[in-house]
Short mmCIF file of C-alpha atoms in Angstrom, two decimals:
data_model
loop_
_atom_site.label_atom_id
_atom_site.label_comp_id
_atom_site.label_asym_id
_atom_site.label_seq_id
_atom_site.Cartn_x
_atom_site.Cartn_y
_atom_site.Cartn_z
CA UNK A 141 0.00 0.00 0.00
CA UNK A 142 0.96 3.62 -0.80
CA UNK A 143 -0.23 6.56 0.91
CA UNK A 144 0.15 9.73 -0.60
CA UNK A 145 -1.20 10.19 -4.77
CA UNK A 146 1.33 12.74 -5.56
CA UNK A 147 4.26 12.29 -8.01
CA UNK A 148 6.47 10.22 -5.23
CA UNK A 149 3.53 8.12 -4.47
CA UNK A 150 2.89 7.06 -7.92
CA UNK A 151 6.20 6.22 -8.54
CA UNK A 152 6.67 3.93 -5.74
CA UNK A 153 3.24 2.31 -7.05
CA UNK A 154 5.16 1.63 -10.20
CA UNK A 155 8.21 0.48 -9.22
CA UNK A 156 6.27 -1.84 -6.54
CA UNK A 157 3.74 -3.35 -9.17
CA UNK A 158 6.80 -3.78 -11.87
CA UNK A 159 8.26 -5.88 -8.84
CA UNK A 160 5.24 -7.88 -8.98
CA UNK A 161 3.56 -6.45 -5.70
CA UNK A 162 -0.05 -5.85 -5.58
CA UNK A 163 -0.51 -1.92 -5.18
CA UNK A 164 -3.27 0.14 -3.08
CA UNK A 165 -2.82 4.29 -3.93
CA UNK A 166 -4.74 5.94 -1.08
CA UNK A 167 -4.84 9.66 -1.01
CA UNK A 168 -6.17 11.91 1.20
CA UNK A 169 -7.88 14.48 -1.99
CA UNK A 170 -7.33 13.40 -5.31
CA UNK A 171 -4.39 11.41 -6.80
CA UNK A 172 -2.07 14.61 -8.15
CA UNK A 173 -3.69 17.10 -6.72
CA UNK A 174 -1.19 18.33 -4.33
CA UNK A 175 2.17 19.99 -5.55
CA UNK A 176 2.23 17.35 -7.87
CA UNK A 177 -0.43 19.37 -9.66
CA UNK A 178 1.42 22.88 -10.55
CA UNK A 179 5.14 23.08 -10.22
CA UNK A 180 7.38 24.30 -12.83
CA UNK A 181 7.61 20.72 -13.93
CA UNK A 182 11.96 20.98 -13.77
CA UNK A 183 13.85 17.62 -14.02
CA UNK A 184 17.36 19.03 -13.10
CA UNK A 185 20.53 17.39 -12.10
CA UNK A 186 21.80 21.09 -11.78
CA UNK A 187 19.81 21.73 -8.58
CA UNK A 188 22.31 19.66 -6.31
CA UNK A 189 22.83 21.90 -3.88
CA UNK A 190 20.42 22.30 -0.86
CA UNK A 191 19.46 25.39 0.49
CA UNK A 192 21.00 25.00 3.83
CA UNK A 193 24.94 26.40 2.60
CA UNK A 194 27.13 29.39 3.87
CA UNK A 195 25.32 32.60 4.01
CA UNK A 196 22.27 31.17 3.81
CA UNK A 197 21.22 32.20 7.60
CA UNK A 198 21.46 35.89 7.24
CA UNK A 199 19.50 35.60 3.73
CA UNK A 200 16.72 34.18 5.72
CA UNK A 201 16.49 36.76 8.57
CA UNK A 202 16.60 39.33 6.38
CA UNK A 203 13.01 38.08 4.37
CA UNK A 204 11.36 38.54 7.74
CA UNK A 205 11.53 42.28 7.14
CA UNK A 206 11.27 42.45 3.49
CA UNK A 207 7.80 42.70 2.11
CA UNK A 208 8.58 41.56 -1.29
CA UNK A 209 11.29 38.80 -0.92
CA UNK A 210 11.29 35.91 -2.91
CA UNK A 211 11.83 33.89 0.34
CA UNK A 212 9.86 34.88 2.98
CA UNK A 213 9.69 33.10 6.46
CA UNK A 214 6.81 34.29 8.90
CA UNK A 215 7.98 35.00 12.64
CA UNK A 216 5.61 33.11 13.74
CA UNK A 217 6.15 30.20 12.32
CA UNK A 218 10.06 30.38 13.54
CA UNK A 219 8.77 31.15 17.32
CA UNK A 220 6.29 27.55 17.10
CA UNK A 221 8.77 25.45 15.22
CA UNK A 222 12.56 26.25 16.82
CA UNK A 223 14.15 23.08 16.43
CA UNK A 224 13.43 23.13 12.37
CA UNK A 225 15.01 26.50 12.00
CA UNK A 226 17.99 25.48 14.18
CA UNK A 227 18.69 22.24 12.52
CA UNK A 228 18.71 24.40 9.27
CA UNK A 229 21.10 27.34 10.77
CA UNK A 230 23.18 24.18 11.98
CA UNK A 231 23.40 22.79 8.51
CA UNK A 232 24.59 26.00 6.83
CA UNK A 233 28.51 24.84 6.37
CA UNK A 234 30.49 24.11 3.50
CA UNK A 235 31.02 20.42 4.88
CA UNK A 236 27.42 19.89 5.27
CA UNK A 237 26.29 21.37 2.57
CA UNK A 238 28.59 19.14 0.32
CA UNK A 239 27.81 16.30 2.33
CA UNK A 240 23.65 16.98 1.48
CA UNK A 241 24.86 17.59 -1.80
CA UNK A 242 25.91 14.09 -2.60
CA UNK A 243 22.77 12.17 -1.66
CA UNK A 244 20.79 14.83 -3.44
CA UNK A 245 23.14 13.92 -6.74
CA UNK A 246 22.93 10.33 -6.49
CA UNK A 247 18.74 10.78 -6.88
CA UNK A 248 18.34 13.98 -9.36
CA UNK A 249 21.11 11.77 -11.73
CA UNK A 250 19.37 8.18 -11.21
CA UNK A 251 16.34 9.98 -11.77
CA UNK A 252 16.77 11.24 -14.91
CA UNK A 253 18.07 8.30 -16.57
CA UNK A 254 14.85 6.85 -15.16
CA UNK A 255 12.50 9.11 -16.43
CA UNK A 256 13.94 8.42 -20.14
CA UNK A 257 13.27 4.74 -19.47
CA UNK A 258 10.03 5.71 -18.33
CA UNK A 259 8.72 7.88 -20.89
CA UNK A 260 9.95 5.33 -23.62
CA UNK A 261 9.05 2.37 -21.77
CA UNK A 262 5.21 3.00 -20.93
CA UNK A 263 4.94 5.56 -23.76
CA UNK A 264 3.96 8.70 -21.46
CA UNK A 265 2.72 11.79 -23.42
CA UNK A 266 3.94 14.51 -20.81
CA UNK A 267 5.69 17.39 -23.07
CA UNK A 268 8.71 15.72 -21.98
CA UNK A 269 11.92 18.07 -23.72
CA UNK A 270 15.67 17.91 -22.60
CA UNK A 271 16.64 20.85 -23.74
CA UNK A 272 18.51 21.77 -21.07
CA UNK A 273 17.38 24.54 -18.08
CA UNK A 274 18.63 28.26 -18.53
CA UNK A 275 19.90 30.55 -15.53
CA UNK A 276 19.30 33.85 -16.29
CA UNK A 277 21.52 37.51 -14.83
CA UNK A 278 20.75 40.77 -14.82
CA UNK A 279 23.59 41.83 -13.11
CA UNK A 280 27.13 41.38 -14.04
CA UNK A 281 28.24 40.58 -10.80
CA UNK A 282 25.61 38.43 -10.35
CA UNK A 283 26.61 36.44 -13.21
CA UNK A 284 30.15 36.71 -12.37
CA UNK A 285 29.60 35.28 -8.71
CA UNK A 286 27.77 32.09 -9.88
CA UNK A 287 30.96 31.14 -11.66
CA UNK A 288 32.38 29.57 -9.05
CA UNK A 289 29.07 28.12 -8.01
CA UNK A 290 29.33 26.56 -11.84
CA UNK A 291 33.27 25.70 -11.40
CA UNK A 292 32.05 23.51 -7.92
CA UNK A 293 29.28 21.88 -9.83
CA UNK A 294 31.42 20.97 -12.35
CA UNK A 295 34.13 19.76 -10.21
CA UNK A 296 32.42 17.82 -7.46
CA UNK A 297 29.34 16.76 -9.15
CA UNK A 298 30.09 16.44 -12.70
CA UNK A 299 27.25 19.11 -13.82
CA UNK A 300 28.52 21.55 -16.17
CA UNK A 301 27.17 24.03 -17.48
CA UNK A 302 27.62 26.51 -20.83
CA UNK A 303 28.06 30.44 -19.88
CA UNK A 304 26.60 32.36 -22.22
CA UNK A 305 27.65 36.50 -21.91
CA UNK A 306 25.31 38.95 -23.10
CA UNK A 307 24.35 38.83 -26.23
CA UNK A 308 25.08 35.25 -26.79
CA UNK A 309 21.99 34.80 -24.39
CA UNK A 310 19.77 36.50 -26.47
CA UNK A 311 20.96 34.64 -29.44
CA UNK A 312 19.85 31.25 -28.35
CA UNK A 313 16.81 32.63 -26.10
CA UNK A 314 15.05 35.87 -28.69
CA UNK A 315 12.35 36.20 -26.07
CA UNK A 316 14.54 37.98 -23.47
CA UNK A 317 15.60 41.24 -23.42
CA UNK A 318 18.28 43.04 -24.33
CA UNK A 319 21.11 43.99 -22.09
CA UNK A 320 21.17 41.04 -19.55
CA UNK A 321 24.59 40.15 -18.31
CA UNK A 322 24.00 36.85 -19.16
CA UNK A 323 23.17 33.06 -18.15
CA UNK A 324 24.38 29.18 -17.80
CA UNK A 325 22.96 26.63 -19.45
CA UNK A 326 22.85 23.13 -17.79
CA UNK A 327 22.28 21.29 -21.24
CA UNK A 328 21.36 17.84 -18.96
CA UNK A 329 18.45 19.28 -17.28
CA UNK A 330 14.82 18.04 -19.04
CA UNK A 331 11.20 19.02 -17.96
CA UNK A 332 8.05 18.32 -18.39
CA UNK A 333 4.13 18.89 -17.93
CA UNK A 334 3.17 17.73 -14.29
CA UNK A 335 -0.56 17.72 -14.64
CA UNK A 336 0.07 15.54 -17.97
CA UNK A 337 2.56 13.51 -15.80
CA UNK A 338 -0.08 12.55 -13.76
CA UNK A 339 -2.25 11.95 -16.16
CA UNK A 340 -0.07 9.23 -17.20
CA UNK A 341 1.02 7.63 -14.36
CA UNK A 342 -3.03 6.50 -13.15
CA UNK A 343 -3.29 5.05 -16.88
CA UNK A 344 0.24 3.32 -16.63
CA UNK A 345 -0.60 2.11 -12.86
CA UNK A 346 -4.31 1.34 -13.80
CA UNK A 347 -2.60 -0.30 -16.64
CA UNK A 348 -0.63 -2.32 -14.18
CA UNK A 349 -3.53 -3.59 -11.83
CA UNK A 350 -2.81 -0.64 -8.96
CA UNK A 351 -5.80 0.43 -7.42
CA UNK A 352 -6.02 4.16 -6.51
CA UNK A 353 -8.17 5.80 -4.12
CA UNK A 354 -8.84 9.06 -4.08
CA UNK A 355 -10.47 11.13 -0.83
CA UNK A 356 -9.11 8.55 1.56
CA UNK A 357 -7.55 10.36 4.61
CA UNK A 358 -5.68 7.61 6.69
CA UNK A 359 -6.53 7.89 9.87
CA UNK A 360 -4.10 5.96 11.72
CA UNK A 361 -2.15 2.83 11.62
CA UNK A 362 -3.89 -1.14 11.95
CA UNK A 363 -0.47 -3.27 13.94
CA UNK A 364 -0.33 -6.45 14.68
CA UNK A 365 2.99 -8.47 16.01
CA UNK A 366 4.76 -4.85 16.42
CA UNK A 367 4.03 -4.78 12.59
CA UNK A 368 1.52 -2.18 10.72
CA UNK A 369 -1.22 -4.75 9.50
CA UNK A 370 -2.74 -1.66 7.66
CA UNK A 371 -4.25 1.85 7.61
CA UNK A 372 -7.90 2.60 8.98
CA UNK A 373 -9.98 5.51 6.89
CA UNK A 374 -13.15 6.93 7.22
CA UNK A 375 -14.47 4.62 4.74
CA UNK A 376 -12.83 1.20 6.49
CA UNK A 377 -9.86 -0.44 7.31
CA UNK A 378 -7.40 -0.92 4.21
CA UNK A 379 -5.00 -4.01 4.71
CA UNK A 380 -1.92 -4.39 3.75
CA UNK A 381 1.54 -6.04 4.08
CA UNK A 382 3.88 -3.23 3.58
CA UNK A 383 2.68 0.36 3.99
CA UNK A 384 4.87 3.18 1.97
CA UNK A 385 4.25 7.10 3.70
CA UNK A 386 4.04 9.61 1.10
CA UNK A 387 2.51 12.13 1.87
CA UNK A 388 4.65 14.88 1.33
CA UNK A 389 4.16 18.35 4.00
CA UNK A 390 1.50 15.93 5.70
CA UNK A 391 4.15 13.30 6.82
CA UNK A 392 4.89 15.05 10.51
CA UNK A 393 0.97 14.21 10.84
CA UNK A 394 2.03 10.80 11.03
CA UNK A 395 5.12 11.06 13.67
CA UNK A 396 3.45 9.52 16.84
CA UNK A 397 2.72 5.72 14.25
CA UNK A 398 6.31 6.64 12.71
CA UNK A 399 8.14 6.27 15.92
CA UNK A 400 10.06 9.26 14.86
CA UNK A 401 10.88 12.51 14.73
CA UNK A 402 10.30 13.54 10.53
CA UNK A 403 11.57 17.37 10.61
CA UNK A 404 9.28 18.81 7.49
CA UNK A 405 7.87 22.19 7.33
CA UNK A 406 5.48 23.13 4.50
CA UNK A 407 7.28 25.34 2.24
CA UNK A 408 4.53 26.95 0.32
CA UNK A 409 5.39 27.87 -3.69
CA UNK A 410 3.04 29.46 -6.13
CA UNK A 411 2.59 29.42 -10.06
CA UNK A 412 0.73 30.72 -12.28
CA UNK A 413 -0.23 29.51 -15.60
CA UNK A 414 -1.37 31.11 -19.03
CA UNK A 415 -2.10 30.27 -22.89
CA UNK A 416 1.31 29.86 -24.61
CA UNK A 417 2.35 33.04 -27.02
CA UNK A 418 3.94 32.79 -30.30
CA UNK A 419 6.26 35.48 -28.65
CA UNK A 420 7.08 32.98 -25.33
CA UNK A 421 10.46 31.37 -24.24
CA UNK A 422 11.42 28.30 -25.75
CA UNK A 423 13.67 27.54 -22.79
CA UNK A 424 12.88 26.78 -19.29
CA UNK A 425 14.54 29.60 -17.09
CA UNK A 426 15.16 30.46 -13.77
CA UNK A 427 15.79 34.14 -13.02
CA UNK A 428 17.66 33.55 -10.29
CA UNK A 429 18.58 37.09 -8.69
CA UNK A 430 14.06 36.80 -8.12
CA UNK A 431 14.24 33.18 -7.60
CA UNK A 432 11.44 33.16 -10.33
CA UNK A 433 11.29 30.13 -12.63
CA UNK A 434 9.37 29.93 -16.44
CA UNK A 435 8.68 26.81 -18.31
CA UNK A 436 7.01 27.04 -21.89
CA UNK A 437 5.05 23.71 -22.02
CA UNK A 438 3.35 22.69 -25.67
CA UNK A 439 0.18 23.49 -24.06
CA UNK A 440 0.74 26.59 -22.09
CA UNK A 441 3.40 28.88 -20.63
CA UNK A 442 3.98 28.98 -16.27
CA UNK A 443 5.71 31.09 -14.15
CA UNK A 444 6.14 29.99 -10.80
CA UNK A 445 8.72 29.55 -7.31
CA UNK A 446 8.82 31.56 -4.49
CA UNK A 447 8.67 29.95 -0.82
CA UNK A 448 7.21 30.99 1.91
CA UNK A 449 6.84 29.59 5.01
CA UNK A 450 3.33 30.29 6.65
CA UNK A 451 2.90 27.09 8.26
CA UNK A 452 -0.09 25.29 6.70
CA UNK A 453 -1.73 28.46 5.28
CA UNK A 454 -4.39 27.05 3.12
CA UNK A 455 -4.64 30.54 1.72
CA UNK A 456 -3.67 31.78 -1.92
CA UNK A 457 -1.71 34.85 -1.68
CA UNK A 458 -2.28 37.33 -4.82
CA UNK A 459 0.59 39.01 -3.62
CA UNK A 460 2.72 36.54 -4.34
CA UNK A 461 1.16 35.38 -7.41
CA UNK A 462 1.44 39.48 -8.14
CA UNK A 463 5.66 38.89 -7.59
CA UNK A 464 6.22 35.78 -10.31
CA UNK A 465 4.60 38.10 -13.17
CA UNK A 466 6.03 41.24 -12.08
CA UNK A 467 9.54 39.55 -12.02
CA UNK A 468 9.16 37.80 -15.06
CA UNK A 469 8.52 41.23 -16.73
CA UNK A 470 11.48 42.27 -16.12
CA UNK A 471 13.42 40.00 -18.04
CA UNK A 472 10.96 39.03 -21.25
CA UNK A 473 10.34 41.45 -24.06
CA UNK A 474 6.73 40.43 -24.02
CA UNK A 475 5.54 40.58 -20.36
CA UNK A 476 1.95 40.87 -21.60
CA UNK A 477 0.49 37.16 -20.77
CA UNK A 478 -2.96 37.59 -21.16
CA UNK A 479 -5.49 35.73 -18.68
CA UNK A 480 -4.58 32.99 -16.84
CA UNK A 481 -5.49 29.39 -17.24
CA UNK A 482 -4.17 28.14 -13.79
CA UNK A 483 -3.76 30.05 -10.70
CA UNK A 484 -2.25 27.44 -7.53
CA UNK A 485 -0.07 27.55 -4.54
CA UNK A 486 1.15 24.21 -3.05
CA UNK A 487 3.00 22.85 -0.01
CA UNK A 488 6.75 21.86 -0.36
CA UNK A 489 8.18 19.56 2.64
CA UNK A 490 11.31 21.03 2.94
CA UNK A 491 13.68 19.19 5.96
CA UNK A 492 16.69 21.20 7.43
CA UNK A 493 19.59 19.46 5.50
CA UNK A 494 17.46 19.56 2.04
CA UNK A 495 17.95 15.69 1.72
CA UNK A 496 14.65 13.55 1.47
CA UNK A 497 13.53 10.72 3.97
CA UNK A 498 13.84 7.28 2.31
CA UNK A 499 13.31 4.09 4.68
CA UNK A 500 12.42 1.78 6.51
CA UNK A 501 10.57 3.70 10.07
CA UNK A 502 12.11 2.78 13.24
CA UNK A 503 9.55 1.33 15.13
CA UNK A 504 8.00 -0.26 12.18
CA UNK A 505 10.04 -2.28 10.27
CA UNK A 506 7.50 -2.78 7.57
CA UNK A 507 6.32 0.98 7.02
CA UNK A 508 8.41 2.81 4.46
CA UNK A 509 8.83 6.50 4.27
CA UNK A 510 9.46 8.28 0.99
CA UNK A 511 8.85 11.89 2.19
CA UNK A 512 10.63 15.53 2.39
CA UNK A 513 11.90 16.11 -0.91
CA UNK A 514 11.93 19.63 -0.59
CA UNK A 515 11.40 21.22 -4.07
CA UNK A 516 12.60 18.48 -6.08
CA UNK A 517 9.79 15.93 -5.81
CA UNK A 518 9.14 15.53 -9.25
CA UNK A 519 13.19 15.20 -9.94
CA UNK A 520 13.36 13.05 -7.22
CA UNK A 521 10.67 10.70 -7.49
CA UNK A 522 11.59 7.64 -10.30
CA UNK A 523 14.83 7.23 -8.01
CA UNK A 524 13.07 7.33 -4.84
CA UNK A 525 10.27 5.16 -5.90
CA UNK A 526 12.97 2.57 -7.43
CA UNK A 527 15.06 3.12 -4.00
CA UNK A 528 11.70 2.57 -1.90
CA UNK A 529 10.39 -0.70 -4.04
CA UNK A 530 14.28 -2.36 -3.87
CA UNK A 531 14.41 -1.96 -0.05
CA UNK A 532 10.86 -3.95 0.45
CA UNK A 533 11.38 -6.76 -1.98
CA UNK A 534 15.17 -7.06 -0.97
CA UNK A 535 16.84 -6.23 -4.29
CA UNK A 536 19.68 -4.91 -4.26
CA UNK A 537 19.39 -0.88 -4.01
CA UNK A 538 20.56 1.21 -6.80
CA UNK A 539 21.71 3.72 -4.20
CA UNK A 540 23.08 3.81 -1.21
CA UNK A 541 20.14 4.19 1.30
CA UNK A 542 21.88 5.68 4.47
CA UNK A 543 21.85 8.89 3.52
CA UNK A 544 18.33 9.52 3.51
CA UNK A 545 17.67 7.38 6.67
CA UNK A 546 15.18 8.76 9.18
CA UNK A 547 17.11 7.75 12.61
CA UNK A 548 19.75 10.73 11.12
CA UNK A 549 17.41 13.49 12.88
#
């Protein structure tokens, strides 16, 4: 059984039933509903670092008094959750950050092998394109700094990228403006259409004899033998041999049948979808100075990021909607995107060191968690769902599952 229908959910369901496992997909709303819905839709081996690194402390506190940041963290929600904000400020060293760094690698790089197996395998009509991701500077010295962010990626992680200065930019991307300082492009980055993704992961798993249930909360735990013989619902008890948790933001919900302490804080992001123009990027790009991201899909054209952490704000905040469009007008020639198609806001679990949970749970040795994957989810998941459906059957894992261990909190 898998609980949680987002985009890590499904792929453990896939990875489980290709094992020969009989799959239950229980989900609290419906199956891709959550941030699986909405995001930006990036598959990108270039985001290895987390966002626990040097600096990264003071570049919190100061959102707290800026009205407008890209990152903004509510008081409040620092005051009622102290030990998450000092794991994080403990985490922001070189050593650690490196350290998070290679367990995020080892999943965004099996991961996107994966999803060209995937997509070729089962045939899955997503707008999949590998094109490559595009950062995009203003600012000279912007562009100069990331350098030796580049040089370090390149280096320790073998993720290179291609610089492109001024006007070489706006040779390969026509929709920006003149006069930016210019960008990297990591040519091994690929994304697609979430929604779509979705889509095609309930006819693959339907496909594939999975059951999914959609508007089953899980309530609690069923145990028997110091075992989980279950999951009870409003609508009945569900059996089940093995039970995988994930649920994403949700998962702390779930700490007391856990036996363990799982660290995530909702990190809330926001996009905002319209009709695709004739006049639109052809590249996915992140303006990363406004921590704004773009994706032209087939179908449409998104602009979304920002994080804020409001606790579990259920709210949509037009403000922050307001800052993706204003942003992205900065850099495109044609900021005029006419109405929008899609307007959505969706919980990230984010966990201090920026490194997902992937496991067995302590006190249960047959519950599973595959949980916290901060913004990466859909990068993360064909690895993590691979990871999650070797450690029940007893393959051998393609990864080295200590890293993303639970007991390391």
């Amino acid at each position: 059984m898998v609980v949680g229908g987002g985009v890590v959910g499904a792929a453990c369901a896939y990875y489980l039933a290709k094992a020969g496992r009989t799959v239950t997909v229980l989900d609290r709303a419906g199956f891709g509903a959550g941030c699986s819905h909405a995001n930006c839709g990036y598959v990108c081996p270039s985001h290895v670092l987390p966002l626990a690194g040097p600096g990264a402390i003071w570049s919190t506190l100061k959102t707290m008094f800026s009205r407008n940041s890209p990152l903004k963290v509510r008081l409040g929600v620092v005051l009622r959750n102290p030990g998450w904000f000092l794991g994080f400020a403990r985490r922001c060293t070189d050593r650690r950050m490196m350290s998070a760094g290679g367990a995020i690698h080892g999943l965004l790089t099996s991961s996107r092998r994966l999803y060209d197996d995937l997509i070729r395998g089962e045939q899955v009509e997503c707008e999949w394109e590998t094109k490559g991701l595009l950062f995009v500077y203003r600012s000279q010295q912007a562009m100069d700094h990331y350098a030796a962010t580049d040089r370090l990626l390149r280096e320790r992680f073998d993720t290179p990228a291609r610089r492109l200065d001024g006007d070489s930019l706006t040779a390969l991307e026509p929709s920006l403006k003149p006069g930016l300082a210019g960008g990297w492009l990591y040519e091994g980055d690929a994304h697609l259409r979430p929604d779509r993704l979705m889509g095609e992961f309930r006819r693959v798993l339907t496909g594939l004899g999975v059951e999914i249930r959609e508007h089953s909360p899980v309530a609690g735990f069923l145990y028997s033998g110091g075992r989980a013989a279950g999951v009870r619902t409003a609508t009945g008890d569900v059996p089940a041999d093995d039970v995988v948790v994930a649920t994403g933001a949700w998962t702390p919900k779930f700490a007391r049948e856990l036996g363990c302490r799982i660290p995530i804080q909702p990190g809330k992001g926001y996009s905002v979808t319209f009709p695709r123009s004739t006049t639109g990027p052809a590249y996915p790009m992140i303006f990363e100075e406004d921590r704004v991201a773009v994706t032209p899909f087939r179908s449409g054209f998104r602009i979304g990021s920002t994080m804020e952490f409001a606790g579990y704000d259920e709210r949509l905040n037009r403000g922050r909607l307001a800052l993706l469009t204003a942003a992205a007008g900065e850099y495109l020639r044609d900021p005029a995107f006419g109405p929008a198609t899609d307007e959505w806001w969706g919980w990230r679990p984010m966990t201090p060191d920026g490194v997902p949970v992937i496991g067995p749970s302590p006190a249960l040795p047959n519950v599973w968690l595959a949980a916290g994957h901060n913004m990466l989810g859909l990068s993360m998941a064909p690895a993590t769902g691979k990871l999650v459906a070797e450690m029940i059957t007893g393959s051998r894992p393609h990864l080295d599952p200590s890293p993303y261990a639970a007991t390391r909190f």
